[in-house]
XYZ file of C-alpha atoms in Angstrom:
477
model
C -73.725 -19.596 -77.574
C -76.772 -20.919 -79.464
C -75.794 -23.902 -81.654
C -75.271 -22.961 -85.299
C -77.565 -25.755 -86.448
C -80.545 -24.420 -84.574
C -79.840 -20.909 -85.818
C -79.928 -22.217 -89.407
C -83.199 -24.047 -88.717
C -84.816 -20.973 -87.180
C -83.678 -18.733 -90.013
C -84.927 -21.241 -92.628
C -88.355 -21.323 -90.980
C -88.544 -17.539 -91.013
C -87.578 -17.362 -94.687
C -90.248 -19.979 -95.492
C -92.868 -17.922 -93.696
C -91.850 -14.770 -95.517
C -92.290 -16.607 -98.830
C -95.720 -17.906 -97.830
C -94.592 -21.526 -97.636
C -96.571 -23.914 -95.464
C -94.288 -25.052 -92.608
C -96.739 -27.085 -90.521
C -95.287 -30.345 -91.838
C -91.759 -29.119 -91.094
C -92.692 -28.404 -87.471
C -94.442 -31.780 -87.186
C -91.023 -33.426 -87.578
C -89.756 -31.745 -84.372
C -90.381 -33.261 -80.964
C -91.678 -30.986 -78.147
C -88.220 -30.680 -76.597
C -86.714 -29.350 -79.809
C -89.595 -26.921 -80.306
C -89.192 -25.701 -76.733
C -85.463 -25.076 -77.231
C -86.148 -23.091 -80.384
C -88.874 -21.104 -78.668
C -86.663 -20.352 -75.629
C -83.852 -19.193 -77.861
C -86.173 -16.873 -79.804
C -87.797 -15.448 -76.656
C -84.491 -14.935 -74.844
C -82.900 -13.022 -77.707
C -80.428 -15.760 -78.587
C -81.440 -15.523 -82.262
C -81.062 -12.561 -84.561
C -84.095 -10.291 -84.766
C -85.009 -11.591 -88.205
C -85.434 -15.102 -86.831
C -87.054 -14.131 -83.552
C -90.323 -13.404 -85.427
C -91.051 -17.138 -85.502
C -91.800 -17.154 -81.755
C -95.619 -17.055 -82.192
C -95.445 -19.888 -84.690
C -93.282 -22.045 -82.433
C -95.462 -21.331 -79.420
C -98.603 -22.389 -81.290
C -96.873 -25.464 -82.735
C -95.756 -26.554 -79.305
C -99.325 -26.232 -78.005
C -100.701 -28.318 -80.867
C -97.827 -30.800 -81.083
C -99.953 -33.847 -80.303
C -102.426 -33.276 -83.123
C -100.151 -31.598 -85.673
C -103.173 -29.887 -87.231
C -101.960 -26.336 -87.877
C -100.732 -24.869 -91.128
C -98.807 -21.638 -90.907
C -98.738 -19.039 -93.682
C -97.535 -15.458 -93.889
C -100.266 -13.231 -95.307
C -98.523 -10.886 -97.793
C -101.042 -8.135 -96.921
C -100.052 -8.170 -93.245
C -97.329 -5.890 -91.906
C -93.922 -7.604 -91.923
C -93.800 -7.809 -88.152
C -97.112 -9.698 -87.841
C -97.903 -13.308 -88.580
C -101.265 -14.641 -89.679
C -101.852 -18.218 -88.461
C -104.315 -20.306 -90.479
C -105.511 -23.755 -89.464
C -105.287 -26.612 -91.964
C -108.857 -27.807 -92.379
C -108.064 -31.358 -93.425
C -105.456 -32.104 -90.787
C -107.931 -31.250 -88.025
C -110.945 -32.882 -89.723
C -112.630 -35.793 -87.872
C -112.511 -37.593 -91.236
C -108.739 -37.267 -91.592
C -107.424 -40.804 -91.329
C -104.616 -39.978 -88.908
C -107.164 -38.595 -86.437
C -109.295 -41.769 -86.348
C -106.738 -44.586 -86.665
C -106.322 -46.619 -83.461
C -104.484 -49.784 -84.453
C -102.296 -51.140 -87.236
C -101.281 -54.522 -88.595
C -98.093 -55.121 -90.561
C -96.946 -58.280 -92.292
C -95.151 -59.632 -95.331
C -98.172 -61.758 -96.185
C -100.441 -58.734 -96.520
C -100.787 -56.452 -99.572
C -99.865 -53.438 -97.454
C -100.360 -52.013 -93.997
C -103.739 -52.616 -92.324
C -105.065 -49.585 -90.433
C -108.074 -49.923 -88.119
C -110.174 -46.746 -87.774
C -112.957 -45.724 -85.420
C -116.342 -46.504 -86.946
C -115.001 -49.189 -89.282
C -115.089 -52.907 -88.485
C -112.708 -53.825 -91.320
C -109.236 -52.354 -91.786
C -108.190 -49.950 -94.497
C -105.222 -51.135 -96.559
C -102.372 -48.679 -97.160
C -100.067 -50.039 -99.887
C -96.421 -50.344 -98.932
C -95.275 -47.640 -101.323
C -97.591 -45.022 -99.783
C -95.544 -44.925 -96.543
C -92.259 -43.085 -96.060
C -90.515 -43.314 -92.669
C -88.416 -40.234 -93.318
C -88.775 -37.241 -90.996
C -88.183 -34.788 -93.827
C -90.818 -32.097 -94.419
C -93.664 -32.963 -96.816
C -95.646 -29.762 -97.452
C -99.215 -29.743 -98.812
C -99.791 -28.207 -102.219
C -103.319 -27.023 -101.251
C -106.335 -27.802 -99.061
C -108.439 -29.453 -101.759
C -109.618 -33.053 -101.252
C -109.381 -34.776 -104.631
C -111.622 -37.633 -105.715
C -108.815 -40.173 -105.724
C -105.069 -40.465 -105.281
C -104.369 -40.279 -109.018
C -106.074 -36.892 -109.251
C -104.170 -35.670 -106.186
C -100.846 -36.784 -107.633
C -101.712 -35.109 -110.937
C -102.285 -31.829 -109.100
C -98.883 -32.085 -107.439
C -97.217 -32.734 -110.801
C -99.047 -29.807 -112.402
C -97.966 -27.329 -109.722
C -94.577 -25.895 -110.743
C -94.068 -24.381 -107.278
C -94.633 -27.684 -105.460
C -91.463 -29.168 -103.955
C -90.485 -32.706 -104.898
C -91.745 -34.169 -101.619
C -95.109 -32.358 -101.562
C -98.396 -34.101 -100.776
C -102.065 -33.558 -101.516
C -105.276 -34.892 -99.959
C -107.692 -37.374 -101.521
C -110.897 -39.237 -100.698
C -109.896 -42.647 -99.358
C -111.795 -45.809 -98.453
C -114.350 -45.658 -95.666
C -115.182 -42.014 -96.330
C -111.871 -40.841 -94.808
C -109.463 -38.301 -96.277
C -105.796 -39.227 -96.585
C -102.506 -37.751 -97.764
C -100.835 -39.035 -100.915
C -97.798 -39.958 -98.830
C -97.893 -41.186 -95.209
C -94.916 -39.912 -93.207
C -94.116 -38.479 -89.799
C -94.977 -35.101 -91.292
C -98.403 -35.986 -92.737
C -99.656 -38.848 -90.534
C -97.455 -39.018 -87.415
C -99.814 -41.232 -85.389
C -100.194 -43.928 -88.061
C -96.526 -43.953 -89.053
C -95.506 -43.987 -85.406
C -97.723 -47.031 -84.754
C -96.318 -48.780 -87.803
C -92.769 -48.129 -86.661
C -93.526 -49.392 -83.154
C -95.236 -52.480 -84.566
C -92.201 -53.333 -86.656
C -89.834 -52.742 -83.741
C -91.866 -54.820 -81.308
C -92.159 -57.754 -83.656
C -88.497 -57.658 -84.604
C -87.660 -57.863 -80.905
C -89.899 -60.901 -80.506
C -88.365 -62.574 -83.504
C -84.833 -62.021 -82.220
C -85.299 -62.743 -78.506
C -88.504 -64.606 -77.713
C -89.481 -67.142 -80.387
C -87.149 -70.034 -81.141
C -88.389 -70.877 -84.617
C -86.452 -71.301 -87.853
C -86.675 -68.869 -90.776
C -89.120 -66.604 -88.998
C -90.516 -63.708 -90.970
C -92.338 -60.640 -89.753
C -96.140 -60.892 -90.103
C -98.203 -59.417 -87.329
C -99.777 -56.479 -85.592
C -99.091 -54.154 -82.697
C -101.375 -54.841 -79.733
C -104.098 -52.282 -79.180
C -103.093 -51.303 -75.644
C -99.486 -50.841 -76.796
C -100.647 -48.286 -79.380
C -102.748 -46.660 -76.690
C -99.774 -46.214 -74.391
C -97.646 -44.805 -77.168
C -100.202 -42.353 -78.532
C -102.802 -41.792 -75.844
C -105.515 -43.285 -77.996
C -108.723 -44.866 -76.707
C -108.194 -47.860 -78.902
C -110.371 -50.804 -77.971
C -109.401 -53.870 -79.974
C -109.428 -54.941 -83.584
C -112.614 -56.642 -84.703
C -112.093 -59.594 -87.056
C -114.786 -59.943 -89.722
C -117.530 -62.144 -88.204
C -118.731 -62.936 -91.736
C -115.400 -64.420 -92.762
C -115.115 -67.936 -94.139
C -116.373 -70.554 -91.757
C -113.805 -73.189 -92.637
C -110.036 -73.232 -93.227
C -108.304 -72.979 -96.578
C -107.429 -76.310 -98.192
C -104.220 -78.294 -98.071
C -102.139 -78.357 -101.227
C -101.574 -81.541 -103.143
C -97.987 -81.919 -101.929
C -95.434 -84.279 -103.361
C -96.592 -87.641 -104.758
C -97.025 -90.067 -101.923
C -96.980 -87.352 -99.259
C -99.659 -86.907 -96.645
C -100.924 -83.844 -98.500
C -101.228 -85.685 -101.784
C -102.915 -88.660 -100.191
C -105.636 -86.448 -98.759
C -106.768 -85.319 -102.216
C -108.782 -87.773 -104.376
C -108.531 -88.264 -108.126
C -111.042 -87.134 -110.739
C -113.123 -89.660 -112.659
C -115.487 -88.809 -115.505
C -119.096 -89.755 -114.703
C -121.096 -92.137 -116.901
C -123.838 -89.608 -117.713
C -122.985 -86.242 -119.227
C -124.812 -83.499 -121.103
C -126.548 -80.208 -120.631
C -129.998 -80.840 -122.030
C -133.298 -81.099 -120.119
C -133.269 -83.920 -117.623
C -129.558 -84.584 -118.045
C -126.727 -83.912 -115.652
C -124.680 -80.733 -116.224
C -121.495 -81.236 -118.239
C -118.414 -82.858 -116.826
C -115.504 -80.426 -116.378
C -112.876 -80.109 -119.067
C -110.080 -79.941 -116.453
C -111.490 -82.134 -113.715
C -108.229 -83.145 -112.053
C -107.118 -79.514 -111.754
C -110.473 -78.737 -110.121
C -109.954 -81.611 -107.653
C -106.503 -80.277 -106.754
C -108.072 -76.816 -106.246
C -111.045 -78.103 -104.258
C -112.349 -77.641 -100.739
C -114.487 -79.782 -98.484
C -117.967 -78.389 -97.919
C -119.799 -78.715 -94.605
C -120.613 -82.309 -93.673
C -124.311 -81.452 -93.564
C -124.242 -81.389 -97.381
C -122.845 -84.898 -97.655
C -119.695 -86.671 -96.449
C -117.940 -86.605 -99.848
C -118.969 -83.204 -101.135
C -116.239 -80.873 -102.351
C -116.245 -77.838 -104.572
C -113.330 -76.713 -106.736
C -112.229 -74.561 -109.647
C -110.199 -74.882 -112.824
C -108.106 -71.775 -113.359
C -107.289 -73.033 -116.857
C -110.936 -73.102 -118.028
C -112.609 -70.841 -115.456
C -115.032 -73.606 -114.490
C -116.538 -74.123 -111.042
C -116.937 -77.839 -110.331
C -119.276 -79.428 -107.785
C -118.030 -82.851 -106.661
C -120.991 -84.769 -105.240
C -120.280 -88.435 -106.003
C -117.592 -90.985 -105.435
C -116.364 -92.864 -108.475
C -115.183 -96.431 -108.888
C -113.589 -96.310 -105.412
C -113.563 -94.030 -102.393
C -110.477 -92.230 -103.629
C -112.089 -90.933 -106.838
C -114.628 -88.164 -107.300
C -117.077 -87.289 -110.019
C -118.197 -83.756 -110.524
C -120.179 -81.453 -112.787
C -119.811 -77.853 -113.853
C -122.055 -75.441 -111.967
C -123.003 -71.826 -112.450
C -122.292 -69.599 -109.437
C -125.949 -69.170 -108.530
C -126.447 -72.964 -108.613
C -124.116 -73.527 -105.662
C -125.395 -73.581 -102.081
C -124.259 -70.653 -99.890
C -121.918 -72.918 -97.886
C -120.010 -73.855 -101.069
C -119.903 -70.227 -102.224
C -118.479 -69.153 -98.853
C -115.728 -71.764 -99.060
C -114.599 -70.620 -102.506
C -114.686 -66.916 -101.641
C -112.926 -67.474 -98.307
C -110.106 -69.415 -99.954
C -109.681 -66.671 -102.568
C -110.557 -69.033 -105.417
C -113.364 -66.870 -106.749
C -114.516 -63.287 -106.371
C -117.727 -62.485 -104.512
C -119.446 -62.297 -107.870
C -118.418 -65.852 -108.734
C -115.557 -65.207 -111.143
C -112.670 -67.693 -110.915
C -109.435 -65.947 -109.914
C -106.689 -67.201 -112.247
C -103.745 -65.358 -110.665
C -102.382 -67.875 -108.136
C -100.511 -65.203 -106.160
C -103.723 -63.215 -105.821
C -105.479 -66.376 -104.590
C -102.814 -66.878 -101.939
C -102.939 -63.259 -100.775
C -106.736 -63.215 -100.576
C -106.845 -66.508 -98.695
C -104.277 -65.262 -96.183
C -106.166 -62.064 -95.546
C -109.490 -63.870 -95.162
C -107.888 -66.353 -92.792
C -106.427 -63.598 -90.570
C -109.780 -61.780 -90.466
C -112.136 -64.639 -89.761
C -113.320 -65.738 -86.343
C -112.944 -69.289 -85.058
C -115.367 -71.081 -82.737
C -113.985 -73.521 -80.132
C -115.717 -76.472 -81.844
C -113.965 -75.642 -85.145
C -110.483 -76.201 -83.697
C -108.878 -79.488 -84.710
C -105.419 -80.976 -84.404
C -103.363 -80.389 -87.546
C -102.453 -83.426 -89.660
C -98.842 -84.665 -89.402
C -96.226 -82.697 -91.277
C -94.695 -84.309 -94.338
C -92.265 -86.990 -93.194
C -93.719 -87.076 -89.691
C -96.323 -89.257 -87.999
C -97.042 -86.844 -85.122
C -100.361 -85.002 -85.523
C -101.068 -81.612 -84.013
C -102.216 -81.643 -80.399
C -104.912 -79.003 -80.072
C -106.709 -80.895 -77.310
C -105.286 -79.055 -74.288
C -101.992 -80.917 -74.137
C -100.410 -77.826 -72.575
C -103.429 -76.691 -70.595
C -104.918 -74.283 -73.151
C -108.572 -75.254 -73.690
C -110.341 -74.680 -77.026
C -112.152 -71.624 -75.656
C -108.874 -69.837 -74.954
C -107.403 -70.960 -78.280
C -110.440 -69.529 -80.089
C -110.023 -66.240 -78.221
C -106.387 -65.984 -79.275
C -107.178 -66.871 -82.898
C -110.240 -64.649 -83.274
C -109.138 -61.447 -81.511
C -105.797 -60.613 -83.091
C -102.991 -59.035 -81.139
C -99.807 -60.326 -82.737
C -99.336 -62.803 -85.568
C -96.040 -64.241 -86.720
C -95.300 -66.469 -89.692
C -92.410 -68.923 -89.997
C -91.206 -72.425 -90.782
C -90.899 -75.010 -87.998
C -88.247 -77.712 -87.619
C -90.283 -80.075 -89.836
C -90.161 -77.593 -92.696
C -93.860 -76.753 -92.416
C -94.947 -73.146 -92.732
C -96.856 -72.048 -89.662
C -98.704 -69.055 -88.229
C -98.112 -68.110 -84.592
C -100.827 -66.159 -82.798
C -99.868 -64.476 -79.498
C -102.268 -62.797 -77.084
C -102.706 -61.998 -73.399
C -105.700 -63.997 -72.120
C -107.635 -63.844 -68.822
C -107.577 -67.357 -67.358
C -108.840 -66.639 -63.845
C -112.575 -65.841 -63.828
C -112.381 -64.496 -60.286
C -109.625 -62.095 -61.337
C -110.134 -61.008 -64.977
C -107.262 -58.546 -64.671
C -104.787 -61.429 -64.340
C -103.491 -62.109 -67.847
C -101.243 -64.841 -69.194
C -99.525 -64.687 -72.559
C -100.765 -67.503 -74.805
C -99.426 -68.746 -78.121
C -101.356 -70.854 -80.628
C -99.486 -72.297 -83.597
C -101.454 -73.347 -86.684
C -100.827 -74.527 -90.207
C -100.118 -71.409 -92.305
C -103.336 -69.907 -93.615
C -105.556 -72.318 -91.651
C -106.713 -71.021 -88.275
C -108.719 -74.112 -87.421
C -105.802 -76.524 -87.869
C -103.810 -76.215 -84.648
C -100.360 -77.748 -84.258
C -99.882 -76.772 -80.624
C -100.935 -74.188 -78.030
C -99.196 -73.244 -74.811
C -98.751 -70.470 -72.225
C -95.629 -68.560 -73.273
C -94.735 -68.079 -69.614
C -95.040 -71.807 -68.881
C -92.157 -73.620 -67.204
C -92.432 -76.503 -69.693
C -91.304 -74.446 -72.688
C -90.046 -77.023 -75.188
C -87.900 -74.974 -77.539
C -88.670 -75.296 -81.235
C -92.315 -75.863 -82.062
C -93.270 -79.399 -83.059
């Protein structure tokens, strides 16, 4: 006898059709095997006549299971024994985000999920709260594409017939259209990739990486998404225009290595803002030193640029003071800084691209992390990380484990998986993992590589090693 549960499902679908309710999102929650069982039952007379009328709908849904693009409605002007099938325009549109997404990145250090789409070099960010991993139905209120998500949500709220879990479409970043809620019903490919990314990384955390206090922060590899969803994915493209240098070290505790690397501020002997005089000295010079970055050596060996979040000043440090551990600086307008200095400040998240000082420290951290993940690294930029606090052992980026700078740069620049954690010295680190071709005569031969850097600083490498190497050393050093 046909299971009672499936009979209830079939009957519910038929009632929904009779009432003109869109059931495409309901059917999207079924896998092909479940749809086939329902269809077989309807065609073989195992369901009451009233429910057998859903056969055409199930047959069409099974055919279009992979794309989930059909919306089914019952035209009230049609005879009761006929069904009118209408296609959902947005769900089959080439601009619908679920049809163009090929890779995702997930991580606790990001402001949401990163989704890479065909035709876009940079990812689109989907905030955490936009995603729901439930398989419950999420019907669409209409086929209109609203100007933004707020307008779409307002339409849902204004529709008294809309169920609580309904969605609407809106114009998203990159010219794509998107649903107000991402779920297995509205965006099955994206949500499926996100779920696989989380599962894969959780497995690595639990079984493969011996590192303390490890938190999830990475991406699913492109070919993994391709296998799961039949996508022609390619690979993610980090922003080639990203910051050219790493984000700065923090001051650290007094007397620590971090604190010793940062000089002190000293007021210069000549101040003023009149013609022929130096620009004014900063009102919060020491804070600007502590929030400063080294600028390329071609601009001078001591040059740094920093900001004061308290005053909103941008400070250009160009001189040493009474000793080599003190700096003198002056306040600059944004357009007075050289491009190299501007790039450092923007890349670290200290200022906006328009030159406004960002005063929210958490926003600074998030921006710097994102820029660091996105930027490319050249082999000559890779350096050994300084010793961790309380240690005298520097990072060994110089091929100690047989991973040359060229391979390290490939791992760091072409993201596959990124993990974040704290090593045994208490230092926060980023771990980049990637399969790399090491045999030029056989480019299909890949070896899994891992490069461990200071957190938020791709160019500062603590260690690099083949993950399949026999000299695995346990906890990272």
